[in-house]
Amino acid sequence: MADIKTKDFSKASAVSILDPQLRRALRQVGTGFDAARRAAIDEVSPKLWDEWREEARRIKIHSLDHLDYYLDLLEQNVTKAGGHVHFAKDAAQANDIMAELVRTRNIKIATKSKSMVSEELSLNPALEAQGVDVYETDLGEYIIQLAEETPFHLVAPALHKTKEQVAQLFTDKLGIPYNDDINALAAAARLALREKFLQADLGISGANFLVAETGTLVIITNEGNGRLSTSAPRIHVGITGMEKVIPSLQDLAVFLRLLPRSATGQRITSYVSMITGPRRADDEDGPEEFHLIIVDNGRSKMLADPDLREALYCIRCGACLNICPVYQKVGGHAYGWVYPGPIGAIVTPSLVGLKEAQDLPQASSLCGACREVCPVNINIPRMLLHLRQKSAESPDPSERSAGLVPNLLAEGYTRVMRSPALLSASHKLGRWQQNVWAAMPFFPFSKKGGMIRKASLPLLSRWTRMRDLPELPKETFRDIWKKDLKEGP
Amino acid sequence: MPGRIRAISWSQILSPVAASNTTQSPLRQSRLPRSCLSANLTPADPAQPGERLSSNSPPKADLFVTCIIDQLYPQVGVSVVRVLRRLGVDLSFQEDQTCCGQPLYNAGYSKKARTLARRVLDTFEDSEYVVVPSGSCAAMMRVFYLDLFRDDPAMLKQAELLSSKVYEFSQFLTSVLGAEDTGSTYSGTATYHPSCHLLREMKVRDEPQSLLRSVSGLELTDLPGAETCCGFGGAFSIKFPHISEGMLADKVENVVSTGADTLVSCDMGCLMQIGGGLSRQDSEIKVRHLAQVLDQDHSSNS
Amino acid sequence: MDRPLGVPKAEFLDSVRRALDRKPAAPDPAYPRLLDDVSALQVEAKRIRARLIETRPALLDRFAEVAEAGGWNVHRTSDPENAMAHIQSVADSLGVKNAVRSDQEVFAQILVDAPLESTGISVTTVSHSPDRSRESLRSSIIAADIGLTGADYAVAETGSVIIMPRKGLSRLVSVVPPVHLALVRPEDLVESLDDLFLLRRLEYHDKGGEMGSYLNFITGPSRTADIEQTLVVGVHGPKEVHLVLLG
């Protein structure tokens, strides 16, 4: 599996939030991707859009509820078309399958179109260990491969890089003269990779969808690298999570409408490629062998949990990242693993372990914007809450991670709120504390318009370092009610 | 000036009721399936005005004042009471109410949240309406209680009953009372911050702004990036202060950019956050709950 | 060598069933879009084809408009000579020396080879035979300045040209050369993705479950916005795409 740095979320996000370049790049996410998404939805009408979302959701619910059946059907139809299906229960097994394939077929060069699952598995190092040169061919993935980083965004992996950085990277790694014109950079990548496509023995792709009825792998791309990777080499291996299967060819229509619009605001991407088995005997070109590796790697655990199954409906469009005010502040790397943003805050703890990634579900104001934009209407905030429940109360000690202090605070809060008398008493205590602070010269403290201003108070510094506090009033509402309001105006 | 005052008669207030009495009573909501299989837990559609069955008596409502208003902003509660009474609501306040349990629920302490939620369910068992001057607390009671009690059929039934009776303040004014103009007056330029739970869980988008537009002397200006969270998020604001502050900085910048002298919202949590940020910047912009803006009617204007 | 690797399928499916708490069984009720009732599909397909003929003029307009918006350079003509003249002018303006084309029906209607060759362009039809190996054809494609294809379908909803590679229709002709030119006939046109997938389902079942190895949607040029969210056309695929709509 890919390196897990989820424990560093607090630290990493505190650093990334101050990075001026990231802030510029992230501000563009709202003005670029999200604005394009909105325009695309307005064009189809929000009402029709909601009908599509509901249809897509129904398809996903049905597919996942009968996943065993559709995986079986898919396997039969891929096999019937001359392909081979391999099932992997975890990352190690998936990488072993790949290693076995490249060993027995004497693969030296592989080109890869974008695949989040392969990032999850850390497939590239596994292939390199077999002596295979692997080239990422999606421009963004290529950049981060050269930079030895992980994707910053589901759809735009190198979103955080400036053109100057990419130009310097290309100069350092490809030995070409520095040129930071974006067209020139794309042309340089085309030139470098074109040669690899034609030399490669193996093309690797992910899958956006798998159609059980026909045994078809569907990939949705813009650059053409997906077409080349799945057409030019003599072997094509598709590798993907088991949740990607949908029943019928007809189910594809709604997803082709939702995914490009949600991801980039496009009516459709430049290319949609549907691959069913290897090339047929009489075809002009295409791979002689087609393999499909279907990966569990923790997904069956999500499937078994009614509170998390919904996360498997995700079609990886990235819309929830683009709208998320937290993602827009901290960026993709702070999330510490492969899947960033709101959906990442659910998928990551589910796949790497909740205790390992306990901060991620907490790092949300639960504003719900992610759910509002999700093309399959995934209730992301609800799942974040359910993960928080597991952290706080799960009977399974491998999930429970809440510390003593939060536990005591929650207990204390419950006790006070259970008793109106205790609540009144705590208000009085707070007033007393406030007066004590006010009387002490060493706490800078001023009052104005009902606010405690520019205070630096013990216990409250996490609030007061950037915000003023309302003054605790003399009377609570219930005091005023009893005195003035109870008997009517 | 007197021409501006629109007396609201009972027939006016209740007219939408007669028209929509045939719609399915929210009290007869079907059992909700387990969360993951339904897109949304669907509480009663708040867009349907007037579930009142009798058409002549003034509506009886209980105020759930919320702990933040009770403890920190009692004057907001007073304004809520005054506005509702002015509009003829027979308003009560159950004095043993405390917290809806949302801080615990949001932190994952669902068992403890249920302890507090049970108190709320008992307190408002016999209420006709429960009015909540917070989109967030209202969402807790209307939407999240259904999740909280999803594995307890008996309690779920009680939660569904409460869910159908809970209204956020502006929603109660527009949907139940049918008020389009509260006959209020306020002098100044205001901008409105829609709180996230009000917007996305309670589905209250336009109501507060249409009420503000009816206020005499108030000019409403659009807030850029209005629907982006202010970064409060309860405990989130102190668990991850750096992220919360970053979000707050954007919100403050947008509020200041409007040139408004008053920021209005329907949630004191957000206003504590944004107001705290504005105050730290020595901004003169006032933060007001919607009820405070609607509080002043013409007759008491002095 | 063909033995499946990893966990045996039965074991994998068992673990999925355990997660779902479910016994092996087909969905009940059966999924409507998987019913093997070919006659129902035929009825629906007939209805679709009738509608497509009836609405063809409007459909052609819509397709041309959406395709143009999707990045195709659209040229509309129902006159074969005009179509040929346009193809010639595209080739001339690009200074094409080597062209490759597929072997599709439309090239019996628009005879491109002789006119292009008369202006000194070498035209290779990519269709392997005992005399023309796949390897030599691949070299021709790599050397080509333009690739010409027909369309198996065209979708008005998305402005897409659909190709289904097979004998005579290479996968690479429309992606490797820097320019792609597609010829679309009115009868290729369907209105929506729903039309397309229903018709494809019927064909799939009619052919006893043969889907063909590849189906590709092409909509405009190759593009990326991976650097600073700035749009660049022509990354790995063609940077320029022309569409001649014959109607």
PDB file of N, CA and C in Angstrom, chain A residues 111-165:
ATOM      1  N   THR A 111       3.437   1.591 -19.891  1.00  0.00           N
ATOM      2  CA  THR A 111       2.853   2.933 -19.793  1.00  0.00           C
ATOM      3  C   THR A 111       1.546   2.789 -19.039  1.00  0.00           C
ATOM      4  N   LYS A 112       1.242   3.823 -18.300  1.00  0.00           N
ATOM      5  CA  LYS A 112       0.089   3.717 -17.409  1.00  0.00           C
ATOM      6  C   LYS A 112      -0.781   4.943 -17.587  1.00  0.00           C
ATOM      7  N   SER A 113      -2.069   4.738 -17.798  1.00  0.00           N
ATOM      8  CA  SER A 113      -2.972   5.886 -17.765  1.00  0.00           C
ATOM      9  C   SER A 113      -3.476   6.004 -16.331  1.00  0.00           C
ATOM     10  N   LYS A 114      -4.122   7.120 -16.026  1.00  0.00           N
ATOM     11  CA  LYS A 114      -4.401   7.478 -14.640  1.00  0.00           C
ATOM     12  C   LYS A 114      -5.207   6.404 -13.909  1.00  0.00           C
ATOM     13  N   SER A 115      -4.735   6.026 -12.740  1.00  0.00           N
ATOM     14  CA  SER A 115      -5.450   5.047 -11.935  1.00  0.00           C
ATOM     15  C   SER A 115      -5.222   5.340 -10.469  1.00  0.00           C
ATOM     16  N   MET A 116      -6.284   5.753  -9.764  1.00  0.00           N
ATOM     17  CA  MET A 116      -6.151   6.036  -8.342  1.00  0.00           C
ATOM     18  C   MET A 116      -5.875   4.756  -7.568  1.00  0.00           C
ATOM     19  N   VAL A 117      -6.456   3.640  -8.035  1.00  0.00           N
ATOM     20  CA  VAL A 117      -6.251   2.376  -7.330  1.00  0.00           C
ATOM     21  C   VAL A 117      -4.776   1.989  -7.359  1.00  0.00           C
ATOM     22  N   SER A 118      -4.123   2.236  -8.506  1.00  0.00           N
ATOM     23  CA  SER A 118      -2.701   1.880  -8.563  1.00  0.00           C
ATOM     24  C   SER A 118      -1.887   2.749  -7.603  1.00  0.00           C
ATOM     25  N   GLU A 119      -2.332   3.976  -7.361  1.00  0.00           N
ATOM     26  CA  GLU A 119      -1.687   4.815  -6.346  1.00  0.00           C
ATOM     27  C   GLU A 119      -1.890   4.206  -4.961  1.00  0.00           C
ATOM     28  N   GLU A 120      -3.123   3.764  -4.748  1.00  0.00           N
ATOM     29  CA  GLU A 120      -3.481   3.155  -3.459  1.00  0.00           C
ATOM     30  C   GLU A 120      -2.601   1.929  -3.178  1.00  0.00           C
ATOM     31  N   LEU A 121      -2.334   1.143  -4.230  1.00  0.00           N
ATOM     32  CA  LEU A 121      -1.588  -0.098  -4.069  1.00  0.00           C
ATOM     33  C   LEU A 121      -0.078   0.130  -4.057  1.00  0.00           C
ATOM     34  N   SER A 122       0.357   1.328  -4.463  1.00  0.00           N
ATOM     35  CA  SER A 122       1.785   1.564  -4.742  1.00  0.00           C
ATOM     36  C   SER A 122       2.287   0.577  -5.770  1.00  0.00           C
ATOM     37  N   LEU A 123       1.591   0.531  -6.883  1.00  0.00           N
ATOM     38  CA  LEU A 123       1.900  -0.433  -7.929  1.00  0.00           C
ATOM     39  C   LEU A 123       3.247  -0.152  -8.596  1.00  0.00           C
ATOM     40  N   ASN A 124       3.555   1.133  -8.798  1.00  0.00           N
ATOM     41  CA  ASN A 124       4.784   1.438  -9.536  1.00  0.00           C
ATOM     42  C   ASN A 124       6.044   0.853  -8.891  1.00  0.00           C
ATOM     43  N   PRO A 125       6.250   1.044  -7.586  1.00  0.00           N
ATOM     44  CA  PRO A 125       7.435   0.430  -6.973  1.00  0.00           C
ATOM     45  C   PRO A 125       7.437  -1.092  -7.133  1.00  0.00           C
ATOM     46  N   ALA A 126       6.242  -1.701  -7.055  1.00  0.00           N
ATOM     47  CA  ALA A 126       6.169  -3.152  -7.204  1.00  0.00           C
ATOM     48  C   ALA A 126       6.622  -3.569  -8.600  1.00  0.00           C
ATOM     49  N   LEU A 127       6.248  -2.780  -9.605  1.00  0.00           N
ATOM     50  CA  LEU A 127       6.666  -3.093 -10.974  1.00  0.00           C
ATOM     51  C   LEU A 127       8.150  -2.836 -11.162  1.00  0.00           C
ATOM     52  N   GLU A 128       8.605  -1.729 -10.589  1.00  0.00           N
ATOM     53  CA  GLU A 128      10.020  -1.394 -10.713  1.00  0.00           C
ATOM     54  C   GLU A 128      10.886  -2.483 -10.077  1.00  0.00           C
ATOM     55  N   ALA A 129      10.373  -3.073  -9.001  1.00  0.00           N
ATOM     56  CA  ALA A 129      11.113  -4.165  -8.352  1.00  0.00           C
ATOM     57  C   ALA A 129      11.274  -5.360  -9.291  1.00  0.00           C
ATOM     58  N   GLN A 130      10.394  -5.451 -10.273  1.00  0.00           N
ATOM     59  CA  GLN A 130      10.490  -6.530 -11.268  1.00  0.00           C
ATOM     60  C   GLN A 130      11.329  -6.092 -12.470  1.00  0.00           C
ATOM     61  N   GLY A 131      11.932  -4.933 -12.371  1.00  0.00           N
ATOM     62  CA  GLY A 131      12.766  -4.454 -13.467  1.00  0.00           C
ATOM     63  C   GLY A 131      11.993  -3.809 -14.595  1.00  0.00           C
ATOM     64  N   VAL A 132      10.768  -3.423 -14.313  1.00  0.00           N
ATOM     65  CA  VAL A 132       9.954  -2.793 -15.355  1.00  0.00           C
ATOM     66  C   VAL A 132      10.062  -1.270 -15.230  1.00  0.00           C
ATOM     67  N   ASP A 133      10.265  -0.599 -16.350  1.00  0.00           N
ATOM     68  CA  ASP A 133      10.190   0.868 -16.353  1.00  0.00           C
ATOM     69  C   ASP A 133       8.728   1.267 -16.527  1.00  0.00           C
ATOM     70  N   VAL A 134       8.187   1.956 -15.546  1.00  0.00           N
ATOM     71  CA  VAL A 134       6.768   2.353 -15.625  1.00  0.00           C
ATOM     72  C   VAL A 134       6.687   3.847 -15.875  1.00  0.00           C
ATOM     73  N   TYR A 135       5.905   4.226 -16.850  1.00  0.00           N
ATOM     74  CA  TYR A 135       5.715   5.643 -17.149  1.00  0.00           C
ATOM     75  C   TYR A 135       4.270   6.040 -16.932  1.00  0.00           C
ATOM     76  N   GLU A 136       4.075   6.981 -16.025  1.00  0.00           N
ATOM     77  CA  GLU A 136       2.762   7.605 -15.917  1.00  0.00           C
ATOM     78  C   GLU A 136       2.578   8.459 -17.165  1.00  0.00           C
ATOM     79  N   THR A 137       1.383   8.439 -17.755  1.00  0.00           N
ATOM     80  CA  THR A 137       1.225   9.151 -19.019  1.00  0.00           C
ATOM     81  C   THR A 137       0.197  10.278 -18.971  1.00  0.00           C
ATOM     82  N   ASP A 138      -0.673  10.263 -17.972  1.00  0.00           N
ATOM     83  CA  ASP A 138      -1.520  11.439 -17.762  1.00  0.00           C
ATOM     84  C   ASP A 138      -0.572  12.579 -17.398  1.00  0.00           C
ATOM     85  N   LEU A 139      -0.741  13.738 -17.997  1.00  0.00           N
ATOM     86  CA  LEU A 139       0.241  14.805 -17.803  1.00  0.00           C
ATOM     87  C   LEU A 139       0.471  15.117 -16.324  1.00  0.00           C
ATOM     88  N   GLY A 140      -0.641  15.243 -15.588  1.00  0.00           N
ATOM     89  CA  GLY A 140      -0.530  15.549 -14.161  1.00  0.00           C
ATOM     90  C   GLY A 140       0.195  14.447 -13.410  1.00  0.00           C
ATOM     91  N   GLU A 141      -0.154  13.198 -13.713  1.00  0.00           N
ATOM     92  CA  GLU A 141       0.495  12.059 -13.051  1.00  0.00           C
ATOM     93  C   GLU A 141       1.977  11.984 -13.429  1.00  0.00           C
ATOM     94  N   TYR A 142       2.261  12.283 -14.683  1.00  0.00           N
ATOM     95  CA  TYR A 142       3.640  12.268 -15.156  1.00  0.00           C
ATOM     96  C   TYR A 142       4.474  13.273 -14.363  1.00  0.00           C
ATOM     97  N   ILE A 143       3.891  14.452 -14.163  1.00  0.00           N
ATOM     98  CA  ILE A 143       4.599  15.492 -13.410  1.00  0.00           C
ATOM     99  C   ILE A 143       4.884  15.017 -11.982  1.00  0.00           C
ATOM    100  N   ILE A 144       3.848  14.465 -11.326  1.00  0.00           N
ATOM    101  CA  ILE A 144       4.109  14.070  -9.938  1.00  0.00           C
ATOM    102  C   ILE A 144       4.985  12.827  -9.851  1.00  0.00           C
ATOM    103  N   GLN A 145       4.970  12.003 -10.902  1.00  0.00           N
ATOM    104  CA  GLN A 145       5.905  10.875 -10.910  1.00  0.00           C
ATOM    105  C   GLN A 145       7.343  11.389 -10.993  1.00  0.00           C
ATOM    106  N   LEU A 146       7.575  12.343 -11.875  1.00  0.00           N
ATOM    107  CA  LEU A 146       8.914  12.925 -11.986  1.00  0.00           C
ATOM    108  C   LEU A 146       9.323  13.611 -10.683  1.00  0.00           C
ATOM    109  N   ALA A 147       8.339  14.241 -10.040  1.00  0.00           N
ATOM    110  CA  ALA A 147       8.630  14.967  -8.802  1.00  0.00           C
ATOM    111  C   ALA A 147       8.639  14.047  -7.587  1.00  0.00           C
ATOM    112  N   GLU A 148       8.309  12.770  -7.809  1.00  0.00           N
ATOM    113  CA  GLU A 148       8.232  11.775  -6.727  1.00  0.00           C
ATOM    114  C   GLU A 148       7.283  12.227  -5.618  1.00  0.00           C
ATOM    115  N   GLU A 149       6.085  12.624  -6.025  1.00  0.00           N
ATOM    116  CA  GLU A 149       5.068  13.034  -5.057  1.00  0.00           C
ATOM    117  C   GLU A 149       3.815  12.178  -5.231  1.00  0.00           C
ATOM    118  N   THR A 150       2.792  12.471  -4.430  1.00  0.00           N
ATOM    119  CA  THR A 150       1.506  11.787  -4.581  1.00  0.00           C
ATOM    120  C   THR A 150       0.481  12.792  -5.133  1.00  0.00           C
ATOM    121  N   PRO A 151      -0.634  12.299  -5.687  1.00  0.00           N
ATOM    122  CA  PRO A 151      -1.609  13.220  -6.288  1.00  0.00           C
ATOM    123  C   PRO A 151      -2.153  14.219  -5.270  1.00  0.00           C
ATOM    124  N   PHE A 152      -2.316  15.440  -5.747  1.00  0.00           N
ATOM    125  CA  PHE A 152      -2.811  16.521  -4.904  1.00  0.00           C
ATOM    126  C   PHE A 152      -4.331  16.622  -5.002  1.00  0.00           C
ATOM    127  N   HIS A 153      -4.856  16.043  -6.066  1.00  0.00           N
ATOM    128  CA  HIS A 153      -6.281  16.181  -6.373  1.00  0.00           C
ATOM    129  C   HIS A 153      -6.676  14.943  -7.161  1.00  0.00           C
ATOM    130  N   LEU A 154      -7.940  14.516  -7.032  1.00  0.00           N
ATOM    131  CA  LEU A 154      -8.381  13.300  -7.714  1.00  0.00           C
ATOM    132  C   LEU A 154      -8.321  13.445  -9.231  1.00  0.00           C
ATOM    133  N   VAL A 155      -8.661  14.626  -9.712  1.00  0.00           N
ATOM    134  CA  VAL A 155      -8.769  14.830 -11.153  1.00  0.00           C
ATOM    135  C   VAL A 155      -7.544  15.541 -11.720  1.00  0.00           C
ATOM    136  N   ALA A 156      -6.977  16.442 -10.951  1.00  0.00           N
ATOM    137  CA  ALA A 156      -5.812  17.205 -11.396  1.00  0.00           C
ATOM    138  C   ALA A 156      -4.675  16.970 -10.414  1.00  0.00           C
ATOM    139  N   PRO A 157      -3.915  15.897 -10.619  1.00  0.00           N
ATOM    140  CA  PRO A 157      -2.937  15.469  -9.609  1.00  0.00           C
ATOM    141  C   PRO A 157      -1.844  16.494  -9.333  1.00  0.00           C
ATOM    142  N   ALA A 158      -1.522  17.326 -10.346  1.00  0.00           N
ATOM    143  CA  ALA A 158      -0.417  18.271 -10.171  1.00  0.00           C
ATOM    144  C   ALA A 158      -0.919  19.705 -10.029  1.00  0.00           C
ATOM    145  N   LEU A 159      -2.121  19.822  -9.548  1.00  0.00           N
ATOM    146  CA  LEU A 159      -2.753  21.133  -9.372  1.00  0.00           C
ATOM    147  C   LEU A 159      -1.884  22.132  -8.599  1.00  0.00           C
ATOM    148  N   HIS A 160      -1.065  21.591  -7.692  1.00  0.00           N
ATOM    149  CA  HIS A 160      -0.309  22.455  -6.792  1.00  0.00           C
ATOM    150  C   HIS A 160       0.978  22.988  -7.417  1.00  0.00           C
ATOM    151  N   LYS A 161       1.299  22.514  -8.604  1.00  0.00           N
ATOM    152  CA  LYS A 161       2.574  22.923  -9.211  1.00  0.00           C
ATOM    153  C   LYS A 161       2.363  24.124 -10.137  1.00  0.00           C
ATOM    154  N   THR A 162       3.286  25.065 -10.060  1.00  0.00           N
ATOM    155  CA  THR A 162       3.236  26.173 -11.008  1.00  0.00           C
ATOM    156  C   THR A 162       3.926  25.746 -12.296  1.00  0.00           C
ATOM    157  N   LYS A 163       3.671  26.493 -13.353  1.00  0.00           N
ATOM    158  CA  LYS A 163       4.306  26.156 -14.625  1.00  0.00           C
ATOM    159  C   LYS A 163       5.825  26.300 -14.532  1.00  0.00           C
ATOM    160  N   GLU A 164       6.280  27.229 -13.701  1.00  0.00           N
ATOM    161  CA  GLU A 164       7.725  27.394 -13.524  1.00  0.00           C
ATOM    162  C   GLU A 164       8.331  26.150 -12.869  1.00  0.00           C
ATOM    163  N   GLN A 165       7.611  25.610 -11.885  1.00  0.00           N
ATOM    164  CA  GLN A 165       8.118  24.406 -11.221  1.00  0.00           C
ATOM    165  C   GLN A 165       8.150  23.221 -12.182  1.00  0.00           C
TER     166      GLN A 165
END
